[in-house]
Short mmCIF file of C-alpha atoms in Angstrom, two decimals:
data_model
loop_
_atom_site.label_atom_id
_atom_site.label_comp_id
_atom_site.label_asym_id
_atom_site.label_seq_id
_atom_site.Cartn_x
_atom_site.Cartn_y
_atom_site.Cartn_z
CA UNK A 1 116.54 35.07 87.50
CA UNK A 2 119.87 36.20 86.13
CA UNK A 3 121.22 33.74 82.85
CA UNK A 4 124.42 32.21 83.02
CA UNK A 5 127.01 32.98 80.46
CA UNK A 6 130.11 31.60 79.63
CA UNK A 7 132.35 34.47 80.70
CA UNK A 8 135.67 35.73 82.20
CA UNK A 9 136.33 38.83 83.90
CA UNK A 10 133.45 40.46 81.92
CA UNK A 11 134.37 39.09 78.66
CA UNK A 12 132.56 36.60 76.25
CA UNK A 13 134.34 33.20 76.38
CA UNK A 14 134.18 30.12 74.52
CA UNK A 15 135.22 26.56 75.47
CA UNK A 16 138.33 26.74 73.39
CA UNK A 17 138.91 29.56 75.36
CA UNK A 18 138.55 28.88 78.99
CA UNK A 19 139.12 24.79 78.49
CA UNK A 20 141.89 23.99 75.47
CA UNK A 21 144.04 27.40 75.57
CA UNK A 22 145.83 26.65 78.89
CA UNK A 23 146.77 23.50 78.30
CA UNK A 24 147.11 23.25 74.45
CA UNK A 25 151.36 23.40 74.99
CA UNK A 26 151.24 21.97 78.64
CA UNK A 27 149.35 17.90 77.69
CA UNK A 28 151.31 15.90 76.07
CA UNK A 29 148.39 13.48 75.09
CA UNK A 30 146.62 16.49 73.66
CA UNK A 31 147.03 16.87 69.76
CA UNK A 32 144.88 19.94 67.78
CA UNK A 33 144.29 19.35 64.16
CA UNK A 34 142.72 22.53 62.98
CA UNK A 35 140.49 22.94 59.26
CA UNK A 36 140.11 19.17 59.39
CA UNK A 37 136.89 17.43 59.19
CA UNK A 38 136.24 13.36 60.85
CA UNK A 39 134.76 11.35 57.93
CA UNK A 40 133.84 8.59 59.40
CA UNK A 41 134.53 6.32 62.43
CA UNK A 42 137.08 3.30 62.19
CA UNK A 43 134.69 0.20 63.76
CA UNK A 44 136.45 -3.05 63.64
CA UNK A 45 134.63 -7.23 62.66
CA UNK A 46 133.83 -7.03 66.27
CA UNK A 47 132.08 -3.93 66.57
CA UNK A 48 134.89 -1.66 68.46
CA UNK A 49 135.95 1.63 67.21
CA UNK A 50 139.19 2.02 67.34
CA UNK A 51 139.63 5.30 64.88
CA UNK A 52 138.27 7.95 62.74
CA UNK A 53 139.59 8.75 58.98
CA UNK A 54 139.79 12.78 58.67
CA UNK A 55 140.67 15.05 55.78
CA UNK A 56 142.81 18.29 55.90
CA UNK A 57 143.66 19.67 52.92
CA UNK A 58 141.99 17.51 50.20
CA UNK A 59 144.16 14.70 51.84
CA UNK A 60 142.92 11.65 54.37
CA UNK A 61 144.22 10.70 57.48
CA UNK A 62 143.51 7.92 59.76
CA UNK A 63 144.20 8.89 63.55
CA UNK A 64 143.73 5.54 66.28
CA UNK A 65 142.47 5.84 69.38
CA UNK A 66 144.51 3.44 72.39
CA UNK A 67 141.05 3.66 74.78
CA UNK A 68 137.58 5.45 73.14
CA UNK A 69 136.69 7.29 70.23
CA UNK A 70 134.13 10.03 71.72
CA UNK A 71 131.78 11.20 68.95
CA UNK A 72 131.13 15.28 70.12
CA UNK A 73 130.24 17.17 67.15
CA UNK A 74 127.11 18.47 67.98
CA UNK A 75 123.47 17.57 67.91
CA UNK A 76 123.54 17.76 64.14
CA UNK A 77 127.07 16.46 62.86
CA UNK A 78 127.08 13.73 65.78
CA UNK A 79 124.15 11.70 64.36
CA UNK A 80 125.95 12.60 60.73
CA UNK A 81 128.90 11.05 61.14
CA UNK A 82 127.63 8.40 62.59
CA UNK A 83 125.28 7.55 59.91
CA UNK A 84 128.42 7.87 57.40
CA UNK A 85 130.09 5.12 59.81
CA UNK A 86 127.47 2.67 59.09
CA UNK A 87 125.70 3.11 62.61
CA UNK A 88 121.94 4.53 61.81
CA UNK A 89 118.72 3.63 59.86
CA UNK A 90 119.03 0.16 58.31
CA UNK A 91 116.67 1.23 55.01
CA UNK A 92 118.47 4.57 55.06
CA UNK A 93 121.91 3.61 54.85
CA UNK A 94 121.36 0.82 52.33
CA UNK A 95 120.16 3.47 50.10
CA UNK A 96 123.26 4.94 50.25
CA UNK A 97 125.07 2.62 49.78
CA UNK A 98 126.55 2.75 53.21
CA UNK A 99 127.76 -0.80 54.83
CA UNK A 100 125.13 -1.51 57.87
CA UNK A 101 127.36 -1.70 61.49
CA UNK A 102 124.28 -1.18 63.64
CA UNK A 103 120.46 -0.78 62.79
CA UNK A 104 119.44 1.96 65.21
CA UNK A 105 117.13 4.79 64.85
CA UNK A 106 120.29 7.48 64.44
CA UNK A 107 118.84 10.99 63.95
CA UNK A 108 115.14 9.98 64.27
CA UNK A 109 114.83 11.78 67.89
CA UNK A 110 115.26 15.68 66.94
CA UNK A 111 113.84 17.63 69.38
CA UNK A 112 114.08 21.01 69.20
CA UNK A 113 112.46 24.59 71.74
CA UNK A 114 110.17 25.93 69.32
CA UNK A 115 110.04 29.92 70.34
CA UNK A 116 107.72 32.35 69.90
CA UNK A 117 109.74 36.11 69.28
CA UNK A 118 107.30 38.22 66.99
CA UNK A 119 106.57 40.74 69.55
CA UNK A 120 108.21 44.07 70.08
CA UNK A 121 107.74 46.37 73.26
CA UNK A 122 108.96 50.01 72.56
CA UNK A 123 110.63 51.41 75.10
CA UNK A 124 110.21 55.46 76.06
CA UNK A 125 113.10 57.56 76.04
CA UNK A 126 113.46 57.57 79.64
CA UNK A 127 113.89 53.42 79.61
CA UNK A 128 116.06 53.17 75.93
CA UNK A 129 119.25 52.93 76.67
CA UNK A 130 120.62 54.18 73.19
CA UNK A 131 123.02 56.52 72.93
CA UNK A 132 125.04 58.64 69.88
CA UNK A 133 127.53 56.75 68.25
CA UNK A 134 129.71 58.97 69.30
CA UNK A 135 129.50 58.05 73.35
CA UNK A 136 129.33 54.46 72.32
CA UNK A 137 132.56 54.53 70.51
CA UNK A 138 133.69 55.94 73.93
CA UNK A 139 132.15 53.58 75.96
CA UNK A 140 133.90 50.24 73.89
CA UNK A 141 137.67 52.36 74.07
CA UNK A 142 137.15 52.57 77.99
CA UNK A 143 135.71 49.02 78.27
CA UNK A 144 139.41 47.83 75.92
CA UNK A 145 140.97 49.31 78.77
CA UNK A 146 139.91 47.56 81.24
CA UNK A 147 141.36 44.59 82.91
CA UNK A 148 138.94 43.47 84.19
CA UNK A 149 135.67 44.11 82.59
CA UNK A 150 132.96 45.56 84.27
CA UNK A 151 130.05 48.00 82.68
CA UNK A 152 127.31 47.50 80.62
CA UNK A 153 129.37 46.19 77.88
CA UNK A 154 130.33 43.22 80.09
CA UNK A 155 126.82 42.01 80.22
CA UNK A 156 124.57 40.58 77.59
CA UNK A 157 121.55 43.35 77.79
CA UNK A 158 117.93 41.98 78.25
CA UNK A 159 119.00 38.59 77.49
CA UNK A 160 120.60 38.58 81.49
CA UNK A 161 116.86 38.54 82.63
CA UNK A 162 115.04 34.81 82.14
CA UNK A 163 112.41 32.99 83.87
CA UNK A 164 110.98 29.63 83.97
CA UNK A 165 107.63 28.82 84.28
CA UNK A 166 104.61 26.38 84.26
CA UNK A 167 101.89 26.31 81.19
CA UNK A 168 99.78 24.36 84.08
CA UNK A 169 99.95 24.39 87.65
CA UNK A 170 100.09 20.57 88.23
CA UNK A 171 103.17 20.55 86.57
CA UNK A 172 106.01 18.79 88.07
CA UNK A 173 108.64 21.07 86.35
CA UNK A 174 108.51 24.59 84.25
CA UNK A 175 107.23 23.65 80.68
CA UNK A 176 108.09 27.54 79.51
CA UNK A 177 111.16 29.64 79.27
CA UNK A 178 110.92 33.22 79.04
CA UNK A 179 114.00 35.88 77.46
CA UNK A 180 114.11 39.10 75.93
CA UNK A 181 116.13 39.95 73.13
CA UNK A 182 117.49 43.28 72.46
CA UNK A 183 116.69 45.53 69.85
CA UNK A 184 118.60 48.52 68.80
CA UNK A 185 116.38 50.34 66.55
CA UNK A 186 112.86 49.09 66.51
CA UNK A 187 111.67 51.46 64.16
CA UNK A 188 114.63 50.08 61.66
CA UNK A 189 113.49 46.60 62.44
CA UNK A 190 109.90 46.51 61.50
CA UNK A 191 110.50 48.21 58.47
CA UNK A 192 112.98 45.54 57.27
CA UNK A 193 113.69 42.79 60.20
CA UNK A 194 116.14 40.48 58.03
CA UNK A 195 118.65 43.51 57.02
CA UNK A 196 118.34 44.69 60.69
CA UNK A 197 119.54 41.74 61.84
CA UNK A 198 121.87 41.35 59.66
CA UNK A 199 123.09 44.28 59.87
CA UNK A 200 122.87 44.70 64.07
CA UNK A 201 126.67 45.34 65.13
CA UNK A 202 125.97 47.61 68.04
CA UNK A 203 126.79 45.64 71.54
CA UNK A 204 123.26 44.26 73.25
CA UNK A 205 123.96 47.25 76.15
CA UNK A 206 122.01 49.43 73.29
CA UNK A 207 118.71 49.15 72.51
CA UNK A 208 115.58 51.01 72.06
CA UNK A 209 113.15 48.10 72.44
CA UNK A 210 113.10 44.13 73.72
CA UNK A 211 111.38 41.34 72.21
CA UNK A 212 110.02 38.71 74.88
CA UNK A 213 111.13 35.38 73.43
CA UNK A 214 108.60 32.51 75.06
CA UNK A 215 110.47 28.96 74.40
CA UNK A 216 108.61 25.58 74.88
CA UNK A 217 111.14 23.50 77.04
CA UNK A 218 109.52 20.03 76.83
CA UNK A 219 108.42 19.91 73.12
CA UNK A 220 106.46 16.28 71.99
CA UNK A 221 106.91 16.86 68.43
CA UNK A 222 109.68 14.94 66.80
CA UNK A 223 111.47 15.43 63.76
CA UNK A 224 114.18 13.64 62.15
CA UNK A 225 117.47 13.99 60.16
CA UNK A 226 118.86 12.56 57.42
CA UNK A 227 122.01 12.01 55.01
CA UNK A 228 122.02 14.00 51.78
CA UNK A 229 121.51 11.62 48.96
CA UNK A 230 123.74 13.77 46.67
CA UNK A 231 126.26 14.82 48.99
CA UNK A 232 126.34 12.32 52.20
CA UNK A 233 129.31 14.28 53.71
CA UNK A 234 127.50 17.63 53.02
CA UNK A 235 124.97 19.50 55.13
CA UNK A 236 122.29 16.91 56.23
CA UNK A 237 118.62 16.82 55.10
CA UNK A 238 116.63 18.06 58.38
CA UNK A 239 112.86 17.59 59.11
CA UNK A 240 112.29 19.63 62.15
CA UNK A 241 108.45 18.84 62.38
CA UNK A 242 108.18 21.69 64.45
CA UNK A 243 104.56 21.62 65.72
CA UNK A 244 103.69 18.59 64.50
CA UNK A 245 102.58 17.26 67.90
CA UNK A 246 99.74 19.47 68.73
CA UNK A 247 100.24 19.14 72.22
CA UNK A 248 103.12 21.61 71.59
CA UNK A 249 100.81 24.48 70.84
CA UNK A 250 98.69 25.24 74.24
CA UNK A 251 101.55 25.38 76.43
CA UNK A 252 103.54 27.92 73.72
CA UNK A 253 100.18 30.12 73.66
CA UNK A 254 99.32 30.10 77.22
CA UNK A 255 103.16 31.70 77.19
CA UNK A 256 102.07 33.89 74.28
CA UNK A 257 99.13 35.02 75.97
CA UNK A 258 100.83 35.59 79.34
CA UNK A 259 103.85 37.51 78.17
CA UNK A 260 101.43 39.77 76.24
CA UNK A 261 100.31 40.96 79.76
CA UNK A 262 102.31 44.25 80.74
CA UNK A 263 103.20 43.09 84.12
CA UNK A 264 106.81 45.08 84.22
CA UNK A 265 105.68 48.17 86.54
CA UNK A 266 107.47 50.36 84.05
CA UNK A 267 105.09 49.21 80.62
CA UNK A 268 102.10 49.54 83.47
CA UNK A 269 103.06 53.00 84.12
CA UNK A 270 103.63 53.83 80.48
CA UNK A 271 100.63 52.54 79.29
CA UNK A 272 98.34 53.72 82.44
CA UNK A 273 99.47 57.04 81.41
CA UNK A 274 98.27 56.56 77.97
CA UNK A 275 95.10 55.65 79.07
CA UNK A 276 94.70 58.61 81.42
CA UNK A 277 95.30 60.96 78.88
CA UNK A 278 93.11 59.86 76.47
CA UNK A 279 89.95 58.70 78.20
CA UNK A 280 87.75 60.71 80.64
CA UNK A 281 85.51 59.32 83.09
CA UNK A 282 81.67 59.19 81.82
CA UNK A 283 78.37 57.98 83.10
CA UNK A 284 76.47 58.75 79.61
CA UNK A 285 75.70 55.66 78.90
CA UNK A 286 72.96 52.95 79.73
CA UNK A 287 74.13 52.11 83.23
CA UNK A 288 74.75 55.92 84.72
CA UNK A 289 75.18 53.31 88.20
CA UNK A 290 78.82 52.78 86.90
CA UNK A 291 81.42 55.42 86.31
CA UNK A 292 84.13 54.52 83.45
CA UNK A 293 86.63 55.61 81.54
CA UNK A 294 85.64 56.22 78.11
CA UNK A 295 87.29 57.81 74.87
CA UNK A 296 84.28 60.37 74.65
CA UNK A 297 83.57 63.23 72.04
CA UNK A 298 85.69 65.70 74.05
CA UNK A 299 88.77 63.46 74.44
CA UNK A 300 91.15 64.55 70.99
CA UNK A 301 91.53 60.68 70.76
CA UNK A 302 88.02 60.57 69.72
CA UNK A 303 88.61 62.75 65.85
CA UNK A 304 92.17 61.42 65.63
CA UNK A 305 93.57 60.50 62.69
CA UNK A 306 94.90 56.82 63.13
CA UNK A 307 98.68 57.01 62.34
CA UNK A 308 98.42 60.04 65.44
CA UNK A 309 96.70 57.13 67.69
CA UNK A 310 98.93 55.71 70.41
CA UNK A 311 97.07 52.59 70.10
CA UNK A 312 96.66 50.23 67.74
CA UNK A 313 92.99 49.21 68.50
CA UNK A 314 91.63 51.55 71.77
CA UNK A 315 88.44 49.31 71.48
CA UNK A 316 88.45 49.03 75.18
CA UNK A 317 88.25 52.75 75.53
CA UNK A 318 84.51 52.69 74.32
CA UNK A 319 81.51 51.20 75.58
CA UNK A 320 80.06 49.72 73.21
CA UNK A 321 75.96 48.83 72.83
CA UNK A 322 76.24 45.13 73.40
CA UNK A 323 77.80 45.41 76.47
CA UNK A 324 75.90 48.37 78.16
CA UNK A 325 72.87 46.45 77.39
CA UNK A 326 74.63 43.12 78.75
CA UNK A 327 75.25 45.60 82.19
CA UNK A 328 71.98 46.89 82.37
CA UNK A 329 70.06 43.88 82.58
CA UNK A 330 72.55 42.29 85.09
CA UNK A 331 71.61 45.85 87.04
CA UNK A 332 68.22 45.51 87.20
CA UNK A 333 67.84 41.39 87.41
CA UNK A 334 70.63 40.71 89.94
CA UNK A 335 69.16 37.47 91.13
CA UNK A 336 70.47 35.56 87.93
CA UNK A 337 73.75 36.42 88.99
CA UNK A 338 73.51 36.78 92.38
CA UNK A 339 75.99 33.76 94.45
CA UNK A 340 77.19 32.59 91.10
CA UNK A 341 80.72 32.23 89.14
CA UNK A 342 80.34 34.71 86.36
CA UNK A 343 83.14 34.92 83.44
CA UNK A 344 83.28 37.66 81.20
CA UNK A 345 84.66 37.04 77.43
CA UNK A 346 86.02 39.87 75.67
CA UNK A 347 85.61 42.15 79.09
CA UNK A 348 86.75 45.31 76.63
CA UNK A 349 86.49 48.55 79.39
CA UNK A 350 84.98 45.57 82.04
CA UNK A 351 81.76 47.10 82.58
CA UNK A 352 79.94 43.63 82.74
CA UNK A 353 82.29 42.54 85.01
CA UNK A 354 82.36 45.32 87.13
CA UNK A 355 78.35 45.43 87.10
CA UNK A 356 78.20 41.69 87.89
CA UNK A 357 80.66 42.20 90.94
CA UNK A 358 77.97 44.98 92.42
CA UNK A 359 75.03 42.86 92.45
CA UNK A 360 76.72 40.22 94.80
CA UNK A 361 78.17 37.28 92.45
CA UNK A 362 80.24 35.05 94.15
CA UNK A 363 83.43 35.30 92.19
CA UNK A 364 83.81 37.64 88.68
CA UNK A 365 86.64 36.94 86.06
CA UNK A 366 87.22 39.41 83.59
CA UNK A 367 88.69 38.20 80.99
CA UNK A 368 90.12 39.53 77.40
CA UNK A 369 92.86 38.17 75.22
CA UNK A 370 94.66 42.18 74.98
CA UNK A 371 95.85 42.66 78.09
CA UNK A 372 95.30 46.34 77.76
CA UNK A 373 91.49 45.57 78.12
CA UNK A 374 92.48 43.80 81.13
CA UNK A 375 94.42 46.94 82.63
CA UNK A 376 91.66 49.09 81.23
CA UNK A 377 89.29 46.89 83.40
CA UNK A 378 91.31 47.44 86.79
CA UNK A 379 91.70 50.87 86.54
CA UNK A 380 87.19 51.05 86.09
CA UNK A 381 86.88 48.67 88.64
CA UNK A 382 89.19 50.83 91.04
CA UNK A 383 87.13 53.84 90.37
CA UNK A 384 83.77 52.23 90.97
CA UNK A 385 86.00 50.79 94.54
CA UNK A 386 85.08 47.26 93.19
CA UNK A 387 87.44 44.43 92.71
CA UNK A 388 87.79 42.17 89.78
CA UNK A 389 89.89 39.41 88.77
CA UNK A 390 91.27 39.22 85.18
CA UNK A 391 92.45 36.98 82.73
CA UNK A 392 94.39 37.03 79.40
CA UNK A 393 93.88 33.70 78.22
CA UNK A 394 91.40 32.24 75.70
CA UNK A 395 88.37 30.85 76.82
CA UNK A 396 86.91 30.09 73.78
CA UNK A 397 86.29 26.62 73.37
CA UNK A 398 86.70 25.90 77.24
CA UNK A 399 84.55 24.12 79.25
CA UNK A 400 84.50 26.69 82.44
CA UNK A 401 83.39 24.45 84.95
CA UNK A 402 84.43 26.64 87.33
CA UNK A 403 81.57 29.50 86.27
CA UNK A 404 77.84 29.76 86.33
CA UNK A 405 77.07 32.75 84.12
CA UNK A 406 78.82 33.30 80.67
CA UNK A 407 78.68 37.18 79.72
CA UNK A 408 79.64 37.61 76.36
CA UNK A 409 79.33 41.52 74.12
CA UNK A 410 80.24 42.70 70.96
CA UNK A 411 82.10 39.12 69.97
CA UNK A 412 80.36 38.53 66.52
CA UNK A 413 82.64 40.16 64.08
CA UNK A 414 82.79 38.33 60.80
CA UNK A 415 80.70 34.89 60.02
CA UNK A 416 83.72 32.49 60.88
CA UNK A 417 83.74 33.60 64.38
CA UNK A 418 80.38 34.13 64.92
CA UNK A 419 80.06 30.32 64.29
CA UNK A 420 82.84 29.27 66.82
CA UNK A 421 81.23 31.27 69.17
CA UNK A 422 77.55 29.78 68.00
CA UNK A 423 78.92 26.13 68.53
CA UNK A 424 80.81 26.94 71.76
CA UNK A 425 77.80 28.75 73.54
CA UNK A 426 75.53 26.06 72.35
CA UNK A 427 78.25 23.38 74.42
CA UNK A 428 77.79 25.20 77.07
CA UNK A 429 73.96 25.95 77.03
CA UNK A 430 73.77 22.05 77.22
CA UNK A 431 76.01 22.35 80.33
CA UNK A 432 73.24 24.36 81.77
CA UNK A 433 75.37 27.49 81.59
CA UNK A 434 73.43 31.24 82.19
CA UNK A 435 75.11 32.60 79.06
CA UNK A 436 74.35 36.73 78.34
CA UNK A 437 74.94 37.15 74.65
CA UNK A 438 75.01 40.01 72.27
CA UNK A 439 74.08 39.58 69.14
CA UNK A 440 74.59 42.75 66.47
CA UNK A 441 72.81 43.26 63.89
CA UNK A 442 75.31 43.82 61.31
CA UNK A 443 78.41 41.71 61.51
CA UNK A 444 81.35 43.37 61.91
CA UNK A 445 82.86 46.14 63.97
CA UNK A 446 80.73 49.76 64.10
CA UNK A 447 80.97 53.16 65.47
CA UNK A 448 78.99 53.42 68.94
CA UNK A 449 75.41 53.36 68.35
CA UNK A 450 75.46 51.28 65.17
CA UNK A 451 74.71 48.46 66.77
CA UNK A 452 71.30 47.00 67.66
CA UNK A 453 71.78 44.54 70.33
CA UNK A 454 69.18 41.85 71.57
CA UNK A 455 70.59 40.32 75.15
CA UNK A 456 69.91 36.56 75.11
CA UNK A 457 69.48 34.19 78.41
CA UNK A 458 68.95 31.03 77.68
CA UNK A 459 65.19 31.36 76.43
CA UNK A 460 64.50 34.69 77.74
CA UNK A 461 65.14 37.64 74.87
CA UNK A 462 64.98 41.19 76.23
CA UNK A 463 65.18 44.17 73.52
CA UNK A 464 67.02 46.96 74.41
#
């Protein structure tokens, strides 16, 4: 959907300036008082307010109100001042030395969208919309011009484009909110992100990258603010607590997860591309059966030097030993598959997957928490004309009830892990799960061929 903004005819505007300027000279009831600050609220024996005292210029004021007194200073200054009028935390304002009006919990219900930015997506130079200086100078004389604003300098960039969303399906309401943020020079921003955004002064019409921004809309935890003790009429003490109800966290990494996923055709293209280029299809491997893409000794990728690398981590451009010898033995024993759910953990190029789906099971999920694994995965599965369904999110941990057959390869990287994935895989042997596991012989990651890998079902070992 397209956000809302608080504009006119193209132009930023704030409530002062749509609501109070035409009618600032026109109400007579309406008085502005400008770089003055309410101190607290006048509240009478019977508990009516009938005032506020206010400072301007080192010198107080007391302004009365005929009707109400409406407190509007924002989610942090409201539950201030009302604090410094006596109205808040019993124990609190007693040890301020603040007269108790009203015990109530004042400032002890901060809830706040915890948001998730710290990803970047690079744009090419056919999607960047940055331009020379130069032209952009241009482009904000032209725009000063105008009446009435139209352009992309009327507009607020990426940030126009939002969606909400549900965490889980049997929501009543989205749980998620989903932005992107501009970025005008990505390279400038990892290399220092506080000075670049400091710094940032070019309109949000020019960037050369967005960062998804994934905000959790119905957050549980609660945090709190508080009076300063040395300054009570300075900035307030706040305990955000962010996080501190860990029912906050799925929800914000199922968003994580699923903006990770490179569902904008143009990043799909992009990285399809990539993949094209640097992988070639093979069938020199274990399970000749199934044709893949593969970085192989005659794509350049394979001798490249890793800053010349498009990819971070191309792991699912190589098929690694655990999980041809988790495809063969699917390949030649299809009956232990055969009419069953099978889920595949860390799919990497999807060969499992894809080798599962050919010997009849009833329903195959690839999954992989980089969703380039999971692209890499469609684009096998299209070649060997079988289809797959895939999944970003982490299963580790999970249940999946809805499976019958657990494939998992090349998983055991480092001892920590290894024993997360031990105790997990144990849970589910005792749920009578068919689980296919890898186990290296060295821990940590290898070249191809440095593995030796031992394919586990339940009590049946077979050496490859």
């Amino acid at each position: 959907m397209q956000s809302q903004t608080t504009a006119v005819d193209g132009e930023r505007a704030s409530t002062n300036h749509v609501l109070i300027r035409p009618i600032r000279h026109k109400r007579p009831n309406l008085f502005i008082r400008t770089n003055s600050e309410v101190q607290k609220i006048l509240i009478d024996e019977y508990n009516n307010a009938y005032g506020v005292v206010f400072t301007k210029d080192n010198k107080e004021y007391k302004a009365y109100a005929s009707k109400e007194v409406i407190v509007s200073a924002g989610v942090v200054n409201s539950p201030k001042l009302l604090m410094l009028s006596g109205i808040g935390p019993k124990e609190h304002l007693e040890s301020l030395n603040i007269p108790v009006v009203k015990d109530l919990a004042v400032g002890e219900n901060l809830q706040d969208h915890v948001s998730f930015n710290g990803m970047i997506v690079a744009l090419s130079n056919e999607t960047a919309t940055t331009v020379c200086e130069e032209q952009i100078l241009s482009d904000i004389k032209e725009y000063a011009k105008m009446k009435s604003k139209n352009g992309p300098l009327s507009g607020l960039g990426p940030i126009m484009s939002a969606a909400f969303v549900k965490s889980e399906p049997n929501l009543i309401a989205p749980d998620l909110q989903y932005q992107a943020n501009h970025v005008p020079n990505w390279r400038q921003f990892i290399a220092d992100p506080i000075t670049s955004e400091k710094t940032a002064i070019l309109p949000c019409a020019y960037y050369d990258a967005v960062v998804p921004r994934i905000m959790n809309l119905v957050p549980k935890s609660k945090g709190k603010l508080l009076l300063n003790k040395s300054d009570p009429h300075g900035p307030p003490i706040i305990h955000s607590n962010y996080l501190g109800d860990d029912r906050d966290i799925k929800p914000l990494m199922k968003g994580i997860r699923r903006s990770q996923v490179p569902t904008c055709s143009m990043m799909l293209k992009e990285f399809t591309a990539q993949f094209l280029r640097h992988t070639a299809p093979s069938r020199r491997h274990l399970t000749p059966e199934l044709v893949l893409r593969l970085v192989t000794p005659s794509c350049p990728l394979w001798s490249a030097r890793i800053e010349d690398s498009p990819f971070s981590d191309p792991f699912w451009g190589f098929y690694w030993p655990g999980g041809q010898a988790t495809a063969r033995y699917i390949l030649d024993n299809s009956d232990i598959i055969r009419h069953r759910g099978v889920l595949d953990v860390g799919c990497g190029c999807g060969a499992g997957a894809i080798a599962a789906a050919m010997r009849n099971a009833k329903q195959v999920v690839a999954n992989d928490i980089d969703p380039f694994a999971v692209i890499a995965t469609n684009i096998n599965a299209e070649l060997n004309k079988i289809k797959v369904k895939t999944d970003v999110d982490d299963y580790v941990g999970r249940s999946c009830k809805d499976f019958d057959v657990i494939l998992i390869g090349d998983m055991f990287y480092d001892e920590e892990f290894a024993s997360v994935l031990f105790e997990w895989l144990n849970k589910l042997t005792a749920d009578n799960k068919l689980i296919a596991c890898i186990l290296n012989s060295e821990l940590g990651h290898s070249l191809p061929g440095k593995h030796s890998a031992v394919a586990r079902f339940r009590k049946t070992t077979c050496d490859y």
